[in-house]
PDB file of C-alpha atoms and ligand atoms in Angstrom:
ATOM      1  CA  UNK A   9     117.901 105.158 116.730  1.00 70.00           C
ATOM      2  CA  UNK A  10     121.493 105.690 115.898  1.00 79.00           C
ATOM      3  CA  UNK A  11     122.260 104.009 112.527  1.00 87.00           C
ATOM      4  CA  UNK A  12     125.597 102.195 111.895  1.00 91.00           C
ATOM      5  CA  UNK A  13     126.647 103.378 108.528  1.00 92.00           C
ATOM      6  CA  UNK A  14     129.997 102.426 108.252  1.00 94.00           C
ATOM      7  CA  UNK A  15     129.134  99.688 105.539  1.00 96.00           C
ATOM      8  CA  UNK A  16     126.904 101.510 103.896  1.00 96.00           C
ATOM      9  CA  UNK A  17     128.158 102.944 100.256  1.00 97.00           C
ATOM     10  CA  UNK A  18     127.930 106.773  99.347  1.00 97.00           C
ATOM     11  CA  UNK A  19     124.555 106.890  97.888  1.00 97.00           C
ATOM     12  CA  UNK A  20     122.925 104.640 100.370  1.00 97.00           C
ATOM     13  CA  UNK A  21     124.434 107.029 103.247  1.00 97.00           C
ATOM     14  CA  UNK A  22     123.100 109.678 101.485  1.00 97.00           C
ATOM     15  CA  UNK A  23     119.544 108.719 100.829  1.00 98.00           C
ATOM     16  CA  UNK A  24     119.420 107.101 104.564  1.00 97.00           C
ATOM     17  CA  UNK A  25     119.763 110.355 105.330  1.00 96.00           C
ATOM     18  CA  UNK A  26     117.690 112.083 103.206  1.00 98.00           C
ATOM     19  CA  UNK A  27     114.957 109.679 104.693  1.00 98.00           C
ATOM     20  CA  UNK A  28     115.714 110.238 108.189  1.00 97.00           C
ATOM     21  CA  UNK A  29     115.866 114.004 108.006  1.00 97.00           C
ATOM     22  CA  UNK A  30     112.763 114.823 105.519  1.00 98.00           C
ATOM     23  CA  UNK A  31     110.837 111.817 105.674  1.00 98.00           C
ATOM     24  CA  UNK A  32     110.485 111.100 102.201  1.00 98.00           C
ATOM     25  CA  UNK A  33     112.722 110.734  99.254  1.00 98.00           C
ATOM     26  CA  UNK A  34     111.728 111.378  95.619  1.00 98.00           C
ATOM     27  CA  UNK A  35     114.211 110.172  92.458  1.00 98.00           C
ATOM     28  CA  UNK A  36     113.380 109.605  88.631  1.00 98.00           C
ATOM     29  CA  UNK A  37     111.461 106.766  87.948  1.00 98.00           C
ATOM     30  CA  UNK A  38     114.461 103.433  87.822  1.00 98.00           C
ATOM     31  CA  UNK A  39     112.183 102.074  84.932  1.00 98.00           C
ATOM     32  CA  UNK A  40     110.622 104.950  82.674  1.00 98.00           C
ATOM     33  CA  UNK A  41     109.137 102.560  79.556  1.00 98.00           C
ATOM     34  CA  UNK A  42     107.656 100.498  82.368  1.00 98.00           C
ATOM     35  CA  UNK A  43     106.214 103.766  83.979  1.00 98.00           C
ATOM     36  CA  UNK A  44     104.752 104.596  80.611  1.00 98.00           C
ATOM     37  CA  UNK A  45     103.424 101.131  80.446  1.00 98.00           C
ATOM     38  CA  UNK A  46     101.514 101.596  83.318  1.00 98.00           C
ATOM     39  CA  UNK A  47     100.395 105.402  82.506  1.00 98.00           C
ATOM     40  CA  UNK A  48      99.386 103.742  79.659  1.00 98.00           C
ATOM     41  CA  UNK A  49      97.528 101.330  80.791  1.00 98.00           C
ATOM     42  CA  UNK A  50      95.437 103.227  82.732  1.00 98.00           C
ATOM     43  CA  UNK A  51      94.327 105.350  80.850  1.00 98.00           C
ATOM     44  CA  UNK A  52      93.496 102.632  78.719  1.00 98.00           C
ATOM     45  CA  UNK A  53      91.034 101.295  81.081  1.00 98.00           C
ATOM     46  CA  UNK A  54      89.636 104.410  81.873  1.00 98.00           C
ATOM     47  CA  UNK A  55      88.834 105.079  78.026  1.00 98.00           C
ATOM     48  CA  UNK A  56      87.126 101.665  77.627  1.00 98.00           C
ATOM     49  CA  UNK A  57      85.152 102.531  80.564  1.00 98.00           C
ATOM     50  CA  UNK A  58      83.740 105.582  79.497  1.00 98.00           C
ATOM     51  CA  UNK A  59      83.163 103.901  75.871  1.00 98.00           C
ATOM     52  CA  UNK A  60      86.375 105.839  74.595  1.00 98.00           C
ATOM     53  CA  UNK A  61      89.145 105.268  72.545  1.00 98.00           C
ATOM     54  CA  UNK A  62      92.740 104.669  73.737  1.00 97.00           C
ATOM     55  CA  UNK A  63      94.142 108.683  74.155  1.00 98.00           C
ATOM     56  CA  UNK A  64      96.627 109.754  72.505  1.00 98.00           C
ATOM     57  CA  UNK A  65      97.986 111.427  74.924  1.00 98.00           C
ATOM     58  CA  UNK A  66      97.634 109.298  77.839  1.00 98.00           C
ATOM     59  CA  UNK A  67      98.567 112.158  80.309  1.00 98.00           C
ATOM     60  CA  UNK A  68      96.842 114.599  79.059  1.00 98.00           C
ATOM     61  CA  UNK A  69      93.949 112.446  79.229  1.00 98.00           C
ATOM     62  CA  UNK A  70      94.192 111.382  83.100  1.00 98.00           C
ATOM     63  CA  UNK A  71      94.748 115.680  83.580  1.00 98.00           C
ATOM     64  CA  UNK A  72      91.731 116.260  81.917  1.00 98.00           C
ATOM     65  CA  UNK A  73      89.625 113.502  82.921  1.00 98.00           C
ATOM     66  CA  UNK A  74      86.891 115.615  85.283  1.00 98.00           C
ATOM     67  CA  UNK A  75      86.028 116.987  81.656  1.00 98.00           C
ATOM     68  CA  UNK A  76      83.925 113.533  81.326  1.00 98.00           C
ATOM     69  CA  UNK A  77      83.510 112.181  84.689  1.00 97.00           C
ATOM     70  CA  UNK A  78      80.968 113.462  87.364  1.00 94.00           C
ATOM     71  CA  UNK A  79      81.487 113.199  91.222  1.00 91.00           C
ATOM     72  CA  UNK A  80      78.896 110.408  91.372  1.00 92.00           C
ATOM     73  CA  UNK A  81      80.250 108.998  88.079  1.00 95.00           C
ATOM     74  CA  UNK A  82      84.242 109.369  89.514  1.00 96.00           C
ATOM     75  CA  UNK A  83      83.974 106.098  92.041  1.00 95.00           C
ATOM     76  CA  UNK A  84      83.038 103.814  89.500  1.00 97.00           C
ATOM     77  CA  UNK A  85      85.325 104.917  87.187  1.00 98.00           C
ATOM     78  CA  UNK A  86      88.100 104.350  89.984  1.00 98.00           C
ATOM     79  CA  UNK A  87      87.369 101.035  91.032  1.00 98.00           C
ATOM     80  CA  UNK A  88      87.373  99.511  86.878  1.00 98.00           C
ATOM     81  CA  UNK A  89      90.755 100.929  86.829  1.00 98.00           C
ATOM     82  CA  UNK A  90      91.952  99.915  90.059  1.00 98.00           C
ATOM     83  CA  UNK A  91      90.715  95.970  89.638  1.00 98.00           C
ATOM     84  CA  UNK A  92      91.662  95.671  86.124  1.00 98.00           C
ATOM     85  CA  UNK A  93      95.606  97.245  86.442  1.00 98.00           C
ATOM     86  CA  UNK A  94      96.045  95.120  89.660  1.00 98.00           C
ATOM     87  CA  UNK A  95      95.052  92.097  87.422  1.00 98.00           C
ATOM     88  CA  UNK A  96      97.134  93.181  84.538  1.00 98.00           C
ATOM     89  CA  UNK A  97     100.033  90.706  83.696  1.00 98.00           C
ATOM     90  CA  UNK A  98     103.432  92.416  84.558  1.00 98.00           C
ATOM     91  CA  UNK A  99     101.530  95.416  86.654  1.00 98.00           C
ATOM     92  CA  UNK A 100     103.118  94.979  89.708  1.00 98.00           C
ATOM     93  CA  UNK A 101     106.705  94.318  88.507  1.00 98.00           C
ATOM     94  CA  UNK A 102     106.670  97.248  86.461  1.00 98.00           C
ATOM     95  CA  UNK A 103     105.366  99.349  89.777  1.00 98.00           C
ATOM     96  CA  UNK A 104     108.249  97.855  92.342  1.00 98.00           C
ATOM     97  CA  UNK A 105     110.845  98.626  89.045  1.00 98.00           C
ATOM     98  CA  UNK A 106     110.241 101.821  89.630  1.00 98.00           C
ATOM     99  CA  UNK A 107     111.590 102.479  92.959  1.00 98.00           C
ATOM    100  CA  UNK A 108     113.506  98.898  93.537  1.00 98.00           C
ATOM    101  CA  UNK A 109     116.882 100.365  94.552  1.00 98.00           C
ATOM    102  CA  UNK A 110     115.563 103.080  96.530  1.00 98.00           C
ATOM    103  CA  UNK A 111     113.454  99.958  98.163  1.00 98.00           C
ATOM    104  CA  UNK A 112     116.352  98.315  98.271  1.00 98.00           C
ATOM    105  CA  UNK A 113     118.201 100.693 100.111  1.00 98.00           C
ATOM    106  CA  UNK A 114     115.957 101.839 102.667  1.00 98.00           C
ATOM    107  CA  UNK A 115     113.619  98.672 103.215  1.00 98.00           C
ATOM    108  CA  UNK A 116     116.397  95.551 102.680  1.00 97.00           C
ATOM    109  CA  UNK A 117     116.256  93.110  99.691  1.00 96.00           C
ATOM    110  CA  UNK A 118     113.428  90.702 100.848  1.00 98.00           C
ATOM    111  CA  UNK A 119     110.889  92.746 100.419  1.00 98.00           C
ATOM    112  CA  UNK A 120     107.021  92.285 101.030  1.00 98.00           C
ATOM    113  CA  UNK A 121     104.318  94.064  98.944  1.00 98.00           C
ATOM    114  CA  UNK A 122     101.067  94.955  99.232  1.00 98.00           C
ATOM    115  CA  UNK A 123      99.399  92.884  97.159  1.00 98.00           C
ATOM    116  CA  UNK A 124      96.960  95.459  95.488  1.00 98.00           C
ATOM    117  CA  UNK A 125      98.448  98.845  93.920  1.00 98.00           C
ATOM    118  CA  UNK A 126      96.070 101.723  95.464  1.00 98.00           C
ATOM    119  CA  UNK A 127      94.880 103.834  92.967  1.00 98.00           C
ATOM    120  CA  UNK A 128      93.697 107.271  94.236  1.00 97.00           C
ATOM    121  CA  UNK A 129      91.996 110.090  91.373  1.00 98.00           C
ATOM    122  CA  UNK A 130      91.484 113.850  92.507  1.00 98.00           C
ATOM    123  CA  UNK A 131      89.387 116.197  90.652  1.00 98.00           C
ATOM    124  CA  UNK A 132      89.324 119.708  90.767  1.00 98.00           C
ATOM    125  CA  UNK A 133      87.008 120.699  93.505  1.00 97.00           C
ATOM    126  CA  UNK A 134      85.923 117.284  94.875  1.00 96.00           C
ATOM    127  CA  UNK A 135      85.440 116.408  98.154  1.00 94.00           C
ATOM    128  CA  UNK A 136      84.692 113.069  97.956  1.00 91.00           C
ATOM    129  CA  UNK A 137      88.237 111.220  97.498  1.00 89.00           C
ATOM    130  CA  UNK A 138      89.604 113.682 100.583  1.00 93.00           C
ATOM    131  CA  UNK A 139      92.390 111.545 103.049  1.00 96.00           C
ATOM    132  CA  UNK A 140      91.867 113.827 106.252  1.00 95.00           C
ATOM    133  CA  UNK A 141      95.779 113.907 108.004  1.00 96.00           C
ATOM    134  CA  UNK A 142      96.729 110.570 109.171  1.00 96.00           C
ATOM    135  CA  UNK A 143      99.572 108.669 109.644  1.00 97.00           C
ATOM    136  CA  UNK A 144      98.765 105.009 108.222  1.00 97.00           C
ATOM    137  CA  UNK A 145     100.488 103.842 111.661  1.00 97.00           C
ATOM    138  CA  UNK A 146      97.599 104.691 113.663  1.00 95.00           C
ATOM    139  CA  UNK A 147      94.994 102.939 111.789  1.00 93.00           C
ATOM    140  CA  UNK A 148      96.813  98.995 111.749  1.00 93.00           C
ATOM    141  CA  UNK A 149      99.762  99.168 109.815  1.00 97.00           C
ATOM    142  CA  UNK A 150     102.923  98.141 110.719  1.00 97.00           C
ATOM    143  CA  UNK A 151     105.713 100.952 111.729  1.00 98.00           C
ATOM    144  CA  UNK A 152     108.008  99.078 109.690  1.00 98.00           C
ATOM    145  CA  UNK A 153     106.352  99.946 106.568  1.00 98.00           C
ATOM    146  CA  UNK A 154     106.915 102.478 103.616  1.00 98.00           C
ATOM    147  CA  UNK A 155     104.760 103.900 100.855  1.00 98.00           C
ATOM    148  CA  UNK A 156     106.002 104.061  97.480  1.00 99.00           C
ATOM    149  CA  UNK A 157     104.234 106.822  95.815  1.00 99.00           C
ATOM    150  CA  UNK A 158     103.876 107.249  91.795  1.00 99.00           C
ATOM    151  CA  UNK A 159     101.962 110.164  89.887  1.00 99.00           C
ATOM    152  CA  UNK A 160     100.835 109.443  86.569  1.00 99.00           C
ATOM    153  CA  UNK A 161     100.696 113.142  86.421  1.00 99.00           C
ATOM    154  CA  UNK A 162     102.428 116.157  87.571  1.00 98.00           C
ATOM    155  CA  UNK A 163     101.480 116.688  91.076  1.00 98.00           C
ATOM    156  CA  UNK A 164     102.155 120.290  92.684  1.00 98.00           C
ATOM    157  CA  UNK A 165      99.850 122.788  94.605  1.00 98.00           C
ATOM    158  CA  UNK A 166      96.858 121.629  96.180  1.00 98.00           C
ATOM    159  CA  UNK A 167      97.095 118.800  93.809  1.00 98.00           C
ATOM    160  CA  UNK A 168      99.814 117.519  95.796  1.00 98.00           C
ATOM    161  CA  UNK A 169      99.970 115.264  99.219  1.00 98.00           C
ATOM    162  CA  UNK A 170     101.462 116.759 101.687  1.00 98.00           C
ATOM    163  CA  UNK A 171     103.662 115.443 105.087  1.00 98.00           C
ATOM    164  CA  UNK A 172     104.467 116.752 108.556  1.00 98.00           C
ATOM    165  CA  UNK A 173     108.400 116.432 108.920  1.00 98.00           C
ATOM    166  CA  UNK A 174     109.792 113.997 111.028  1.00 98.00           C
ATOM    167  CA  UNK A 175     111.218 116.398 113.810  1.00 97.00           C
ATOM    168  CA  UNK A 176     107.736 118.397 114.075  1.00 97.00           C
ATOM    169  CA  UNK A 177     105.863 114.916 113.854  1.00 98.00           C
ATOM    170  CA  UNK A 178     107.685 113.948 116.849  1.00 96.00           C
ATOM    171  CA  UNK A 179     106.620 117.081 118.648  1.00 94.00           C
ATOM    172  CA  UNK A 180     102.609 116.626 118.005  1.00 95.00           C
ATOM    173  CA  UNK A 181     102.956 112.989 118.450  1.00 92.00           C
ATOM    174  CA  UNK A 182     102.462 113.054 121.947  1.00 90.00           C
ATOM    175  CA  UNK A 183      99.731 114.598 121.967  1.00 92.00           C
ATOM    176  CA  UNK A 184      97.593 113.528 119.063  1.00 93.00           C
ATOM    177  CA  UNK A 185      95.329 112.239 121.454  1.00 90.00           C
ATOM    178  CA  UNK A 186      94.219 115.839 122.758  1.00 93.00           C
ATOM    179  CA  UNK A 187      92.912 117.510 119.686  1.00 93.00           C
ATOM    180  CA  UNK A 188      89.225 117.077 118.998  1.00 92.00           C
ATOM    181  CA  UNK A 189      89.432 116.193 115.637  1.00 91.00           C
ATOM    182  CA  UNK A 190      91.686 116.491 112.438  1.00 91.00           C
ATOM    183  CA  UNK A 191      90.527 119.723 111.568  1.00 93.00           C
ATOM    184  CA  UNK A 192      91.836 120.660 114.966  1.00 94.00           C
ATOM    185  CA  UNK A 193      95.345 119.269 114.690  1.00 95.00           C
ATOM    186  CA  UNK A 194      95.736 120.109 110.986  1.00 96.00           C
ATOM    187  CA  UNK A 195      95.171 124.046 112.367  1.00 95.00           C
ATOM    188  CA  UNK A 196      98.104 123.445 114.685  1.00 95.00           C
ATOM    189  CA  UNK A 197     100.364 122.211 112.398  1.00 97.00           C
ATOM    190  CA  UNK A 198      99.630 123.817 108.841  1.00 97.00           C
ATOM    191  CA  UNK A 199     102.119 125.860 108.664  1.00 97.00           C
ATOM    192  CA  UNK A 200     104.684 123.201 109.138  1.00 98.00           C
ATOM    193  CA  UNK A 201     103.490 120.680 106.242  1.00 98.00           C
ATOM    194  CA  UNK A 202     105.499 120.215 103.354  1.00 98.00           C
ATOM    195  CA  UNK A 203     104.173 119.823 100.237  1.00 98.00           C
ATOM    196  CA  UNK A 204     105.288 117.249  97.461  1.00 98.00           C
ATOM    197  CA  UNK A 205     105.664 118.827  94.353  1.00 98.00           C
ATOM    198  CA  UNK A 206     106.119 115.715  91.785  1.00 98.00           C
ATOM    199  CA  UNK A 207     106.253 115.429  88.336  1.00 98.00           C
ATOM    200  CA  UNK A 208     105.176 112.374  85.906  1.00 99.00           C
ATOM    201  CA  UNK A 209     108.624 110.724  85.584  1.00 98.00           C
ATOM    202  CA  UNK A 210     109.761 110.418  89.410  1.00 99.00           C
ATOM    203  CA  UNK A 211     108.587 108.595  92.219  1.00 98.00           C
ATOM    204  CA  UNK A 212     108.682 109.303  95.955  1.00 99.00           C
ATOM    205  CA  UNK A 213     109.171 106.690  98.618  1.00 99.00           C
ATOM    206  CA  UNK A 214     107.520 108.157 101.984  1.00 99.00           C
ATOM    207  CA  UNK A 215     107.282 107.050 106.034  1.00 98.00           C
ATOM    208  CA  UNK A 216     103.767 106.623 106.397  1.00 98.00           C
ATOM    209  CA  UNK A 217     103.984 106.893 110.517  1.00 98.00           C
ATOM    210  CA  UNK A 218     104.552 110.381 109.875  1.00 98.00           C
ATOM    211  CA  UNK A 219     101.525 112.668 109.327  1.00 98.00           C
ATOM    212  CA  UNK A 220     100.246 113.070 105.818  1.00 98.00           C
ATOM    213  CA  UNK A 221      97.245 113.710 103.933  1.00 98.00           C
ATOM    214  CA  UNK A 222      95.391 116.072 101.178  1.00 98.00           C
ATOM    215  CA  UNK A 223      92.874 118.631 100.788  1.00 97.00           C
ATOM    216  CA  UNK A 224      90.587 119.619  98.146  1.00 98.00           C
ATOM    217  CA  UNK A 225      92.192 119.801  94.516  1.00 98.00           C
ATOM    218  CA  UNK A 226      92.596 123.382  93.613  1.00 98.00           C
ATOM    219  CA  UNK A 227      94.368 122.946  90.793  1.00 98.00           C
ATOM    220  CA  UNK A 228      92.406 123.296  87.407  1.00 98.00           C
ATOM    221  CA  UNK A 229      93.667 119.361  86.868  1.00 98.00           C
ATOM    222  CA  UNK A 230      92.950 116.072  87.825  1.00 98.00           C
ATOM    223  CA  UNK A 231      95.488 113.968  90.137  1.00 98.00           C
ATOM    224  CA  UNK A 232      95.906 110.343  89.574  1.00 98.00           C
ATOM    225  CA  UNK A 233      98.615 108.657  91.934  1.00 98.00           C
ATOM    226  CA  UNK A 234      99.148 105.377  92.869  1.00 98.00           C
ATOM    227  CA  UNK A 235     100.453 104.332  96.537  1.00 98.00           C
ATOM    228  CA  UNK A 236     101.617 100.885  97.525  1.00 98.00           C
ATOM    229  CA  UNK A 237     103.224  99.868 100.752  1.00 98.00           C
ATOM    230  CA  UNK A 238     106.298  97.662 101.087  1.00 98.00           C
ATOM    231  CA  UNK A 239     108.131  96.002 104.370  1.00 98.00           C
ATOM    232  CA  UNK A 240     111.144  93.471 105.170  1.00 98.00           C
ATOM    233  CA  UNK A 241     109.313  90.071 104.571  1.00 98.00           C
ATOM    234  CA  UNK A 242     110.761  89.090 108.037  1.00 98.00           C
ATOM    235  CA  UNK A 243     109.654  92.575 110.208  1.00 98.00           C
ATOM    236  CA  UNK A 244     107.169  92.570 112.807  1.00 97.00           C
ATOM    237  CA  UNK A 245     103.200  92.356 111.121  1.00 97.00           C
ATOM    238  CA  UNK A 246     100.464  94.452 112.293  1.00 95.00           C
ATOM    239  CA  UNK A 247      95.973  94.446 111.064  1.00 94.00           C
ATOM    240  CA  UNK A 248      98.060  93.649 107.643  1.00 94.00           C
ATOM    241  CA  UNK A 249      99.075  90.205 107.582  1.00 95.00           C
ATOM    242  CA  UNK A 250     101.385  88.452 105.054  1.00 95.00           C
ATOM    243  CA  UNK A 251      99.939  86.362 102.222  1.00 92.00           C
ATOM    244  CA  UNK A 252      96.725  88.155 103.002  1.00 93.00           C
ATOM    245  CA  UNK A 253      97.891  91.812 102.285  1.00 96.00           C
ATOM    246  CA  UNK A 254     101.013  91.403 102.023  1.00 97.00           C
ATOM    247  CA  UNK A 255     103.039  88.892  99.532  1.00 97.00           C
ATOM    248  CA  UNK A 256     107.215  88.689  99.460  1.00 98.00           C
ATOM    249  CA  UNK A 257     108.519  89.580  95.880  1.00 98.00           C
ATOM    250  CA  UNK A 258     112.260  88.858  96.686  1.00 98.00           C
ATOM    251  CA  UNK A 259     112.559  86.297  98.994  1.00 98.00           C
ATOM    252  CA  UNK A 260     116.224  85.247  98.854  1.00 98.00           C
ATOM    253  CA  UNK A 261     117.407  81.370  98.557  1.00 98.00           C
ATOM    254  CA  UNK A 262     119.006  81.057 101.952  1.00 98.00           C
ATOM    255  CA  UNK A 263     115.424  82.109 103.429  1.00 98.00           C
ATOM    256  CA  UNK A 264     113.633  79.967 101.340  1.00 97.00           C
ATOM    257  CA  UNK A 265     115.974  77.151 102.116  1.00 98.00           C
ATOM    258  CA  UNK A 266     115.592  78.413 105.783  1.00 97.00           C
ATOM    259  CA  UNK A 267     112.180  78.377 106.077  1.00 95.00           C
ATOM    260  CA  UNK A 268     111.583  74.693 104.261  1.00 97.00           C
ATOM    261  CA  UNK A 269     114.241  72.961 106.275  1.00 96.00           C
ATOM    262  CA  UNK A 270     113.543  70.100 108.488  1.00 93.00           C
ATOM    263  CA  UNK A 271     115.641  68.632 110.994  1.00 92.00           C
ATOM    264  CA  UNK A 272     116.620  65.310 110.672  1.00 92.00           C
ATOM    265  CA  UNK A 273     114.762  63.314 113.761  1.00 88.00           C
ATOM    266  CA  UNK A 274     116.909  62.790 116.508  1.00 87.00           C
ATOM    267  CA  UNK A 275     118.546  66.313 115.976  1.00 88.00           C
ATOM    268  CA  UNK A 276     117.531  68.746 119.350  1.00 77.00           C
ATOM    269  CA  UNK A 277     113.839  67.725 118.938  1.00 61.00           C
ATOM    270  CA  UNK A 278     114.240  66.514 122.692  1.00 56.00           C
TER     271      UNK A 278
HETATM  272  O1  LIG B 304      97.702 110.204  98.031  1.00 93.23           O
HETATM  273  C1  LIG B 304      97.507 110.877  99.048  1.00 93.23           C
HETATM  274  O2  LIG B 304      97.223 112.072  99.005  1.00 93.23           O
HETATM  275  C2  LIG B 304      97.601 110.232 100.398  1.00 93.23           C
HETATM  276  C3  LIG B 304      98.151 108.855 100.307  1.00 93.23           C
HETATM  277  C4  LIG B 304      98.203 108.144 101.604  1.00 93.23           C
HETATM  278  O3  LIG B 304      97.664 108.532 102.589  1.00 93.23           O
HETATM  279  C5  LIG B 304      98.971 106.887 101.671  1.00 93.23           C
HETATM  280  O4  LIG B 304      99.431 106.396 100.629  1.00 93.23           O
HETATM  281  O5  LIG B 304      99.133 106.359 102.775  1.00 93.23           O
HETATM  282 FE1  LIG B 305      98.228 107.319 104.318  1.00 93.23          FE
END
C-alpha cells in the first residue's frame, strides 16, 4: 500500500522507508543507562543461578557463558532469567525506552506490548535453542505486529538472526505452501537472506511477517537477545489477544475517555 507521507517529518519519511524497503531498521539504543540496567540485570540473575557472583563485566560474562553452562544445564538457566527480568520493577519500561521513537514512528503512539520480554541464549554449537525460518505471521500473530529486537551482546556471523527481504519475501510467499519442509525453502532462498550484524548498544525493530530465523551458533561466543512484539492498541488481534498477551503501555486520554464513556439514556439507544 501506497503511504501518504506528506505529514510525515524528515526522519519519520526516512525510517518509513527504511522499513518498507529492508524490512528492518536498527538505531542506537534511545536509552543506553537503561540498556545497561537491563544487561546488567541479567547477568545478575544468571550469576545467582549458577551460585556466582555479580560479573564484572556483565558482557563479557553473557559472551562467555557456555564456559559454565551445559546444553542440558542451558534451559534452566534461561527460564530463571527470563521469569525473574520480566518480574523486575522498571524491566519493561527500560526495554520499550529503548526503541520508543522508532515505535513511535512506525507503530503509532498507543502502543500494545507483549506482556513478557522473550529472552533467547545461543551457544556455540547448540542445536537446541534453533528457530527454523518462519515468519511469526504464520503461526497466530497478528500482521500488524513488529518485533523489537535487543542484543545484550554483539551479534554478527552465525551468531546473528537473519531475514528474507521484503521484495524476495513477496516472491516465495506464494508458494510457501509447496516446499516440503523448512530445510527445503531455506535451500531456495539462502542466498537471498540478510544477515543482522548488531552490536551491544543498538537495537533493531523488525517485520516479523517476513521470513526470519537462525542457525547453529558458529561463532566462538554466546548470543543473548531479547525480542518483544508491539502493535497499535486499536489494530486488528489475532491467537494473541489483548490483556492476555498483549497489554497497552500508552493509551492516550481521549481513548481512555473514549472507551469509558456512556451515553446519557435517551441519547440514540433506540
Ligand atoms: O532471535 C532470533 O534469532 C529469532 C527471533 C524471532 O524469531 C522473533 O523474535 O520472532
Ligand atoms: Fe520469529
Amino acid at each position: 500500500m501506497e503511504l501518504n507521507t506528506e505529514f510525515l517529518t524528515d526522519e519519520e519519511r526516512r525510517l518509513t522507508s527504511e522499513f518498507f524497503d529492508k524490512g528492518y531498521v536498527i538505531r542506537d539504543a534511545e536509552d543506553r543507562p537503561g540498556l545497561d540496567r537491563i544487561q546488567t540485570l541479567v547477568a545478575g540473575i544468571a550469576a545467582d543461578h549458577l551460585g556466582l557472583d555479580a560479573p564484572s563485566d556483565p558482557g563479557a560474562f553473557l559472551n562467555e557463558i557456555h564456559t559454565r553452562v551445559t546444553g542440558q544445564t542451558l534451559n534452566d538457566l534461561r527460564l530463571t532469567v527470563f521469569n525473574r527480568m520480566n518480574q523486575q520493577e522498571g524491566f519493561r519500561r527500560d526495554y520499550f525506552s529503548q526503541a520508543r521513537t522508532v515505535l513511535g514512528m512506525l507503530v503509532g503512539n498507543e502502543i500494545a506490548m507483549q506482556r513478557r520480554v522473550n529472552l533467547s541464549i545461543q551457544m556455540p554449537d547448540d542445536d537446541s535453542s534453533i528457530l527454523p525460518v518462519h515468519a511469526d505471521v504464520l503461526s497466530g500473530d497478528s500482521p500488524y505486529e513488529v518485533v523489537q529486537w535487543t542484543p545484550m551482546v554483539d551479534c554478527y556471523g552465525t551468531k546473528a538472526m537473519y531475514i528474507l527481504p521484503p521484495k524476495r519475501n513477496q516472491e516465495v510467499q506464494d508458494s510457501l505452501k509447496n516446499y516440503p519442509d523448512a530445510d527445503a525453502l531455506m535451500e531456495d532462498i539462502r542466498d537471498d537472506l540478510v544477515w543482522i550484524e548488531i552490536a551491544y548498544g543498538q537495537v533493531m525493530v523488525f517485520n516479523q511477517n517476513l521470513l526470519h530465523g537462525n542457525v547453529v551458533n558458529a561463532e566462538p561466543e554466546t548470543r543473548w537477545s531479547m525480542n518483544c512484539r508491539y502493535k497499535g492498541v486499536f489494530t486488528p488481534y489475532a491467537d494473541k489477544r489483548l490483556g492476555e498477551f498483549f497489554e497497552p503501555i500508552t493509551l492516550r486520554p481521549a481513548s481512555a475517555i473514549g472507551i469509558a464513556y456512556q451515553l446519557p439514556g435517551g441519547f440514540r439507544d433506540a
